[in-house]
PDB file of C-alpha atoms in Angstrom:
ATOM      1  CA  ASP S   1      83.365 117.183 114.427  1.00 65.00           C
ATOM      2  CA  ALA S   2      83.779 120.088 117.305  1.00 65.00           C
ATOM      3  CA  LYS S   3      87.526 121.972 117.566  1.00 88.00           C
ATOM      4  CA  THR S   4      89.013 121.219 120.656  1.00 94.00           C
ATOM      5  CA  THR S   5      91.649 123.921 122.123  1.00 95.00           C
ATOM      6  CA  GLN S   6      94.290 122.886 124.437  1.00 97.00           C
ATOM      7  CA  PRO S   7      97.173 124.370 126.121  1.00 97.00           C
ATOM      8  CA  PRO S   8     100.430 123.203 124.295  1.00 96.00           C
ATOM      9  CA  SER S   9     102.402 122.034 127.046  1.00 97.00           C
ATOM     10  CA  MET S  10     102.339 121.864 130.779  1.00 97.00           C
ATOM     11  CA  ASP S  11     104.683 120.611 133.753  1.00 97.00           C
ATOM     12  CA  CYS S  12     103.946 118.056 136.590  1.00 96.00           C
ATOM     13  CA  ALA S  13     105.612 116.701 139.527  1.00 97.00           C
ATOM     14  CA  GLU S  14     105.802 113.203 140.052  1.00 97.00           C
ATOM     15  CA  GLY S  15     103.273 111.848 142.450  1.00 97.00           C
ATOM     16  CA  ARG S  16     100.669 114.927 141.988  1.00 97.00           C
ATOM     17  CA  ALA S  17      97.284 115.004 140.187  1.00 97.00           C
ATOM     18  CA  ALA S  18      98.219 116.269 136.599  1.00 98.00           C
ATOM     19  CA  ASN S  19      95.080 118.170 135.219  1.00 98.00           C
ATOM     20  CA  LEU S  20      94.986 118.658 131.829  1.00 98.00           C
ATOM     21  CA  PRO S  21      91.962 121.488 130.121  1.00 98.00           C
ATOM     22  CA  CYS S  22      90.114 121.387 127.008  1.00 97.00           C
ATOM     23  CA  ASN S  23      87.962 123.341 125.552  1.00 96.00           C
ATOM     24  CA  HIS S  24      85.226 122.281 122.958  1.00 94.00           C
ATOM     25  CA  SER S  25      82.587 125.120 123.316  1.00 93.00           C
ATOM     26  CA  THR S  26      80.845 124.071 119.968  1.00 92.00           C
ATOM     27  CA  ILE S  27      80.243 120.848 120.976  1.00 91.00           C
ATOM     28  CA  SER S  28      77.127 119.426 120.030  1.00 88.00           C
ATOM     29  CA  GLY S  29      74.738 117.283 121.929  1.00 87.00           C
ATOM     30  CA  ASN S  30      75.854 113.928 120.176  1.00 83.00           C
ATOM     31  CA  GLU S  31      79.050 114.394 120.689  1.00 87.00           C
ATOM     32  CA  TYR S  32      81.385 112.669 123.232  1.00 89.00           C
ATOM     33  CA  VAL S  33      84.969 113.546 124.557  1.00 93.00           C
ATOM     34  CA  TYR S  34      87.473 111.354 124.398  1.00 93.00           C
ATOM     35  CA  TRP S  35      91.298 111.506 125.364  1.00 95.00           C
ATOM     36  CA  TYR S  36      94.108 109.412 123.903  1.00 96.00           C
ATOM     37  CA  ARG S  37      97.857 110.330 124.416  1.00 97.00           C
ATOM     38  CA  GLN S  38     101.072 109.254 122.715  1.00 97.00           C
ATOM     39  CA  ILE S  39     104.170 108.832 124.225  1.00 95.00           C
ATOM     40  CA  HIS S  40     107.132 109.544 122.364  1.00 88.00           C
ATOM     41  CA  SER S  41     107.421 107.064 118.894  1.00 80.00           C
ATOM     42  CA  GLN S  42     104.445 104.873 119.686  1.00 90.00           C
ATOM     43  CA  GLY S  43     100.772 105.071 118.417  1.00 94.00           C
ATOM     44  CA  PRO S  44      98.468 106.918 120.523  1.00 95.00           C
ATOM     45  CA  GLN S  45      96.530 104.961 123.586  1.00 95.00           C
ATOM     46  CA  TYR S  46      93.254 105.266 124.274  1.00 92.00           C
ATOM     47  CA  ILE S  47      92.479 106.800 127.657  1.00 95.00           C
ATOM     48  CA  ILE S  48      88.964 107.510 128.553  1.00 93.00           C
ATOM     49  CA  HIS S  49      85.587 108.941 127.303  1.00 91.00           C
ATOM     50  CA  GLY S  50      82.531 110.738 128.487  1.00 91.00           C
ATOM     51  CA  LEU S  51      79.242 112.278 127.228  1.00 90.00           C
ATOM     52  CA  LYS S  52      78.037 114.442 130.102  1.00 90.00           C
ATOM     53  CA  ASN S  53      78.847 112.334 133.137  1.00 86.00           C
ATOM     54  CA  ASN S  54      82.333 112.603 135.180  1.00 93.00           C
ATOM     55  CA  GLU S  55      83.887 109.013 134.138  1.00 94.00           C
ATOM     56  CA  THR S  56      86.449 107.155 135.947  1.00 96.00           C
ATOM     57  CA  ASN S  57      88.705 103.952 134.958  1.00 94.00           C
ATOM     58  CA  GLU S  58      91.785 102.697 136.372  1.00 95.00           C
ATOM     59  CA  MET S  59      93.950 105.393 134.305  1.00 94.00           C
ATOM     60  CA  ALA S  60      92.374 108.789 134.891  1.00 97.00           C
ATOM     61  CA  SER S  61      89.502 110.444 135.877  1.00 98.00           C
ATOM     62  CA  LEU S  62      87.216 112.865 132.841  1.00 97.00           C
ATOM     63  CA  ILE S  63      85.219 115.895 134.546  1.00 97.00           C
ATOM     64  CA  ILE S  64      82.680 117.380 131.835  1.00 96.00           C
ATOM     65  CA  THR S  65      81.560 120.696 133.062  1.00 96.00           C
ATOM     66  CA  GLU S  66      77.810 120.913 133.099  1.00 95.00           C
ATOM     67  CA  ASP S  67      77.269 122.718 129.905  1.00 95.00           C
ATOM     68  CA  ARG S  68      79.815 120.553 128.619  1.00 95.00           C
ATOM     69  CA  LYS S  69      82.529 123.183 126.912  1.00 95.00           C
ATOM     70  CA  SER S  70      85.022 122.151 128.874  1.00 96.00           C
ATOM     71  CA  SER S  71      86.523 119.317 130.329  1.00 97.00           C
ATOM     72  CA  THR S  72      89.710 117.989 132.485  1.00 98.00           C
ATOM     73  CA  LEU S  73      91.482 114.940 132.264  1.00 98.00           C
ATOM     74  CA  ILE S  74      93.030 113.949 135.499  1.00 98.00           C
ATOM     75  CA  LEU S  75      95.974 111.555 136.022  1.00 97.00           C
ATOM     76  CA  PRO S  76      95.721 111.425 140.048  1.00 97.00           C
ATOM     77  CA  HIS S  77      99.482 110.448 140.705  1.00 95.00           C
ATOM     78  CA  ALA S  78     101.524 110.947 137.335  1.00 97.00           C
ATOM     79  CA  THR S  79     104.640 109.057 136.828  1.00 97.00           C
ATOM     80  CA  LEU S  80     107.033 109.741 134.751  1.00 97.00           C
ATOM     81  CA  ARG S  81     105.799 106.973 131.746  1.00 95.00           C
ATOM     82  CA  ASP S  82     102.719 109.488 132.222  1.00 97.00           C
ATOM     83  CA  THR S  83     105.092 112.129 129.721  1.00 97.00           C
ATOM     84  CA  ALA S  84     103.721 112.012 126.373  1.00 97.00           C
ATOM     85  CA  VAL S  85     101.270 113.810 124.408  1.00 97.00           C
ATOM     86  CA  TYR S  86      97.841 114.186 125.205  1.00 98.00           C
ATOM     87  CA  TYR S  87      95.112 114.870 122.933  1.00 97.00           C
ATOM     88  CA  CYS S  88      91.266 115.772 123.792  1.00 96.00           C
ATOM     89  CA  ILE S  89      89.198 115.022 120.805  1.00 94.00           C
ATOM     90  CA  VAL S  90      85.444 115.372 120.474  1.00 90.00           C
ATOM     91  CA  ARG S  91      83.273 113.066 118.273  1.00 85.00           C
ATOM     92  CA  ILE S  92      80.187 112.368 116.840  1.00 75.00           C
ATOM     93  CA  ALA S  93      78.374 109.041 117.817  1.00 64.00           C
ATOM     94  CA  GLY S  94      77.113 107.348 114.871  1.00 60.00           C
ATOM     95  CA  GLY S  95      77.102 108.566 111.539  1.00 56.00           C
ATOM     96  CA  THR S  96      79.240 106.841 108.142  1.00 53.00           C
ATOM     97  CA  SER S  97      82.760 107.549 109.549  1.00 53.00           C
ATOM     98  CA  TYR S  98      82.760 105.657 113.030  1.00 61.00           C
ATOM     99  CA  GLY S  99      86.699 105.943 112.748  1.00 66.00           C
ATOM    100  CA  LYS S 100      87.594 109.678 111.970  1.00 81.00           C
ATOM    101  CA  LEU S 101      89.619 110.768 114.953  1.00 87.00           C
ATOM    102  CA  THR S 102      89.942 114.469 114.628  1.00 89.00           C
ATOM    103  CA  PHE S 103      93.695 115.007 116.542  1.00 91.00           C
ATOM    104  CA  GLY S 104      94.634 118.913 117.215  1.00 89.00           C
ATOM    105  CA  GLN S 105      98.198 119.439 118.509  1.00 89.00           C
ATOM    106  CA  GLY S 106      97.513 118.399 121.656  1.00 95.00           C
ATOM    107  CA  THR S 107      99.329 119.079 125.190  1.00 97.00           C
ATOM    108  CA  ILE S 108     102.803 117.626 126.076  1.00 97.00           C
ATOM    109  CA  LEU S 109     102.695 117.092 129.628  1.00 98.00           C
ATOM    110  CA  THR S 110     105.949 116.519 131.131  1.00 98.00           C
ATOM    111  CA  VAL S 111     106.367 114.859 134.295  1.00 97.00           C
ATOM    112  CA  HIS S 112     109.282 115.615 136.423  1.00 96.00           C
ATOM    113  CA  PRO S 113     110.523 114.124 139.379  1.00 95.00           C
TER     114      PRO S 113
ATOM    115  CA  GLU E   1      94.443  89.052 123.356  1.00 55.00           C
ATOM    116  CA  THR E   2      96.727  90.180 120.753  1.00 68.00           C
ATOM    117  CA  GLY E   3      97.330  93.843 119.952  1.00 90.00           C
ATOM    118  CA  VAL E   4      97.145  95.627 116.702  1.00 94.00           C
ATOM    119  CA  THR E   5     100.729  94.740 114.793  1.00 95.00           C
ATOM    120  CA  GLN E   6     102.107  96.549 111.869  1.00 97.00           C
ATOM    121  CA  SER E   7     104.346  95.916 109.617  1.00 96.00           C
ATOM    122  CA  PRO E   8     107.235  96.864 108.430  1.00 97.00           C
ATOM    123  CA  THR E   9     108.814  98.807 111.334  1.00 96.00           C
ATOM    124  CA  HIS E  10     110.539 100.992 109.043  1.00 96.00           C
ATOM    125  CA  LEU E  11     110.956 101.750 105.275  1.00 96.00           C
ATOM    126  CA  ILE E  12     112.913 104.051 102.883  1.00 98.00           C
ATOM    127  CA  LYS E  13     111.809 104.504  99.304  1.00 98.00           C
ATOM    128  CA  THR E  14     112.294 106.664  96.709  1.00 98.00           C
ATOM    129  CA  ARG E  15     109.802 109.247  94.905  1.00 97.00           C
ATOM    130  CA  GLY E  16     107.507 108.332  92.343  1.00 97.00           C
ATOM    131  CA  GLN E  17     107.382 104.496  93.751  1.00 98.00           C
ATOM    132  CA  GLN E  18     104.949 102.600  95.352  1.00 98.00           C
ATOM    133  CA  VAL E  19     104.588 100.857  99.140  1.00 98.00           C
ATOM    134  CA  THR E  20     102.276  98.568 101.051  1.00 98.00           C
ATOM    135  CA  LEU E  21     101.869  98.762 104.701  1.00 98.00           C
ATOM    136  CA  ARG E  22     100.051  96.026 106.435  1.00 98.00           C
ATOM    137  CA  CYS E  23      98.353  95.842 109.644  1.00 97.00           C
ATOM    138  CA  SER E  24      96.823  93.471 111.673  1.00 95.00           C
ATOM    139  CA  SER E  25      94.358  94.601 114.013  1.00 92.00           C
ATOM    140  CA  GLN E  26      93.287  93.187 117.513  1.00 87.00           C
ATOM    141  CA  SER E  27      91.885  90.160 118.122  1.00 84.00           C
ATOM    142  CA  GLY E  28      87.373  90.115 117.939  1.00 83.00           C
ATOM    143  CA  HIS E  29      87.788  93.796 116.050  1.00 86.00           C
ATOM    144  CA  ASN E  30      86.282  94.292 112.647  1.00 86.00           C
ATOM    145  CA  THR E  31      87.020  97.593 111.756  1.00 89.00           C
ATOM    146  CA  VAL E  32      90.111  99.403 110.454  1.00 92.00           C
ATOM    147  CA  SER E  33      91.221 103.363 110.201  1.00 93.00           C
ATOM    148  CA  TRP E  34      94.684 104.572 108.783  1.00 96.00           C
ATOM    149  CA  TYR E  35      96.226 107.654 109.632  1.00 96.00           C
ATOM    150  CA  GLN E  36      98.832 109.445 108.612  1.00 97.00           C
ATOM    151  CA  GLN E  37     101.283 111.560 111.036  1.00 96.00           C
ATOM    152  CA  ALA E  38     104.008 113.721 110.280  1.00 95.00           C
ATOM    153  CA  LEU E  39     106.517 115.110 112.273  1.00 91.00           C
ATOM    154  CA  GLY E  40     105.482 117.180 115.067  1.00 89.00           C
ATOM    155  CA  GLN E  41     101.491 116.940 114.304  1.00 91.00           C
ATOM    156  CA  GLY E  42      98.451 115.155 115.341  1.00 92.00           C
ATOM    157  CA  PRO E  43      97.823 112.155 113.433  1.00 94.00           C
ATOM    158  CA  GLN E  44      95.354 112.765 110.013  1.00 95.00           C
ATOM    159  CA  PHE E  45      92.799 110.381 109.324  1.00 93.00           C
ATOM    160  CA  ILE E  46      93.577 108.323 105.793  1.00 96.00           C
ATOM    161  CA  PHE E  47      90.169 106.185 105.424  1.00 94.00           C
ATOM    162  CA  GLN E  48      88.773 103.262 107.109  1.00 91.00           C
ATOM    163  CA  TYR E  49      87.504  99.949 106.817  1.00 92.00           C
ATOM    164  CA  TYR E  50      84.580  97.886 107.812  1.00 87.00           C
ATOM    165  CA  ARG E  51      83.225  94.405 106.184  1.00 85.00           C
ATOM    166  CA  GLU E  52      85.918  95.030 103.519  1.00 90.00           C
ATOM    167  CA  GLU E  53      84.460  98.237 102.136  1.00 91.00           C
ATOM    168  CA  GLU E  54      85.918 101.878 102.572  1.00 90.00           C
ATOM    169  CA  ASN E  55      83.633 103.257 104.996  1.00 85.00           C
ATOM    170  CA  GLY E  56      84.853 107.146 105.261  1.00 86.00           C
ATOM    171  CA  ARG E  57      87.842 108.987 104.199  1.00 91.00           C
ATOM    172  CA  GLY E  58      89.593 111.900 104.658  1.00 92.00           C
ATOM    173  CA  ASN E  59      91.458 114.598 102.842  1.00 94.00           C
ATOM    174  CA  PHE E  60      93.681 112.071 101.004  1.00 97.00           C
ATOM    175  CA  PRO E  61      94.244 111.659  97.150  1.00 97.00           C
ATOM    176  CA  PRO E  62      92.986 108.896  95.088  1.00 97.00           C
ATOM    177  CA  ARG E  63      96.791 107.323  95.291  1.00 98.00           C
ATOM    178  CA  PHE E  64      96.226 106.200  98.825  1.00 98.00           C
ATOM    179  CA  SER E  65      94.303 103.009  98.347  1.00 97.00           C
ATOM    180  CA  GLY E  66      93.410 100.363 100.958  1.00 96.00           C
ATOM    181  CA  LEU E  67      91.795  97.091 101.623  1.00 96.00           C
ATOM    182  CA  GLN E  68      90.588  94.835 104.085  1.00 95.00           C
ATOM    183  CA  PHE E  69      90.482  90.932 104.038  1.00 93.00           C
ATOM    184  CA  PRO E  70      87.978  88.610 105.265  1.00 91.00           C
ATOM    185  CA  ASN E  71      89.811  88.130 108.607  1.00 88.00           C
ATOM    186  CA  TYR E  72      90.141  92.236 108.908  1.00 88.00           C
ATOM    187  CA  SER E  73      93.475  92.396 108.121  1.00 93.00           C
ATOM    188  CA  SER E  74      94.277  95.739 106.441  1.00 96.00           C
ATOM    189  CA  GLU E  75      96.620  96.777 103.863  1.00 97.00           C
ATOM    190  CA  LEU E  76      97.317 100.832 102.869  1.00 98.00           C
ATOM    191  CA  ASN E  77      98.684 100.948  99.222  1.00 98.00           C
ATOM    192  CA  VAL E  78     100.054 104.599  98.643  1.00 98.00           C
ATOM    193  CA  ASN E  79     101.131 104.990  94.486  1.00 97.00           C
ATOM    194  CA  ALA E  80     103.825 107.577  93.183  1.00 98.00           C
ATOM    195  CA  LEU E  81     105.394 108.414  96.335  1.00 98.00           C
ATOM    196  CA  GLU E  82     105.765 112.219  97.196  1.00 98.00           C
ATOM    197  CA  LEU E  83     108.456 113.612  99.898  1.00 97.00           C
ATOM    198  CA  ASP E  84     105.861 114.862 101.641  1.00 97.00           C
ATOM    199  CA  ASP E  85     104.758 111.435 101.892  1.00 98.00           C
ATOM    200  CA  SER E  86     107.285 110.857 104.394  1.00 98.00           C
ATOM    201  CA  ALA E  87     105.457 110.433 107.893  1.00 97.00           C
ATOM    202  CA  LEU E  88     104.544 107.892 110.559  1.00 97.00           C
ATOM    203  CA  TYR E  89     101.562 105.454 109.229  1.00 98.00           C
ATOM    204  CA  LEU E  90      99.208 104.593 111.600  1.00 97.00           C
ATOM    205  CA  CYS E  91      96.588 101.567 112.012  1.00 96.00           C
ATOM    206  CA  ALA E  92      93.898 101.990 114.155  1.00 94.00           C
ATOM    207  CA  SER E  93      91.270  98.526 114.783  1.00 91.00           C
ATOM    208  CA  SER E  94      87.737  98.656 116.925  1.00 87.00           C
ATOM    209  CA  PHE E  95      84.750  96.569 116.679  1.00 82.00           C
ATOM    210  CA  ILE E  96      81.543  98.328 115.654  1.00 77.00           C
ATOM    211  CA  SER E  97      78.057  96.182 115.835  1.00 72.00           C
ATOM    212  CA  GLY E  98      74.500  97.596 114.740  1.00 63.00           C
ATOM    213  CA  THR E  99      73.921  98.530 117.905  1.00 51.00           C
ATOM    214  CA  ARG E 100      77.003 100.190 119.524  1.00 52.00           C
ATOM    215  CA  ALA E 101      78.414 103.165 116.754  1.00 49.00           C
ATOM    216  CA  TYR E 102      81.265 104.333 118.893  1.00 54.00           C
ATOM    217  CA  ASN E 103      83.964 102.783 119.847  1.00 64.00           C
ATOM    218  CA  GLU E 104      87.346 103.057 121.112  1.00 80.00           C
ATOM    219  CA  GLN E 105      90.354 102.629 118.835  1.00 86.00           C
ATOM    220  CA  PHE E 106      93.455 100.593 119.435  1.00 90.00           C
ATOM    221  CA  PHE E 107      96.051 101.354 117.382  1.00 94.00           C
ATOM    222  CA  GLY E 108      99.213  99.700 116.300  1.00 96.00           C
ATOM    223  CA  PRO E 109     103.230 100.990 116.702  1.00 95.00           C
ATOM    224  CA  GLY E 110     103.345 102.786 113.145  1.00 96.00           C
ATOM    225  CA  THR E 111     105.377 102.260 110.361  1.00 97.00           C
ATOM    226  CA  ARG E 112     107.806 104.523 109.694  1.00 97.00           C
ATOM    227  CA  LEU E 113     108.133 105.430 105.891  1.00 98.00           C
ATOM    228  CA  THR E 114     111.107 107.735 104.451  1.00 98.00           C
ATOM    229  CA  VAL E 115     110.600 108.982 100.932  1.00 98.00           C
ATOM    230  CA  LEU E 116     114.022 110.337  99.313  1.00 96.00           C
TER     231      LEU E 116
END
């Protein structure tokens, strides 16, 4: 699975959009970009995933560049409850190890009042 | 719909002992993965079970073993505990079918294991 690079920490004001970047320059054509987050002392929570098109769900939007070497997770109106570690993960589709998610250090997002 | 549950929530063991952790997968899911998360680190993949067989393994020694039962629940067993085994152990479930090979995983709250 391709490696990802994320900033170690970011701040965001409550009510503003939080834009979390991720670089995955070695991504291959059959690898998806996944985002999870982990609120303190809880298990990771799935947020969103995509292959090459931009994706949106009730939690967030995922913007993937045309060359697929980077992506941005957007939380449109951050709240204090969005304070968490956000992990960007690149994962091959299919294969025998469907379950393997390779977590890096992630980005600690702090939303302040 | 019932989410992923794990038991116990906390556990204290001494070095050399054995431990069994339990996980009930989310309703409708047929695959369980286990992760170890040391303090301040991201989760590390231990192994996955699908159709009651190990279906992928991370860089963990054989003293880490598991089981999956017909109801898709799972156990993680760790023998000969070492101090470095102290961590949060996470279970995640997902659904795999022949036509869909890539599925989001849903994590439980974890079991905090302390080895003294």
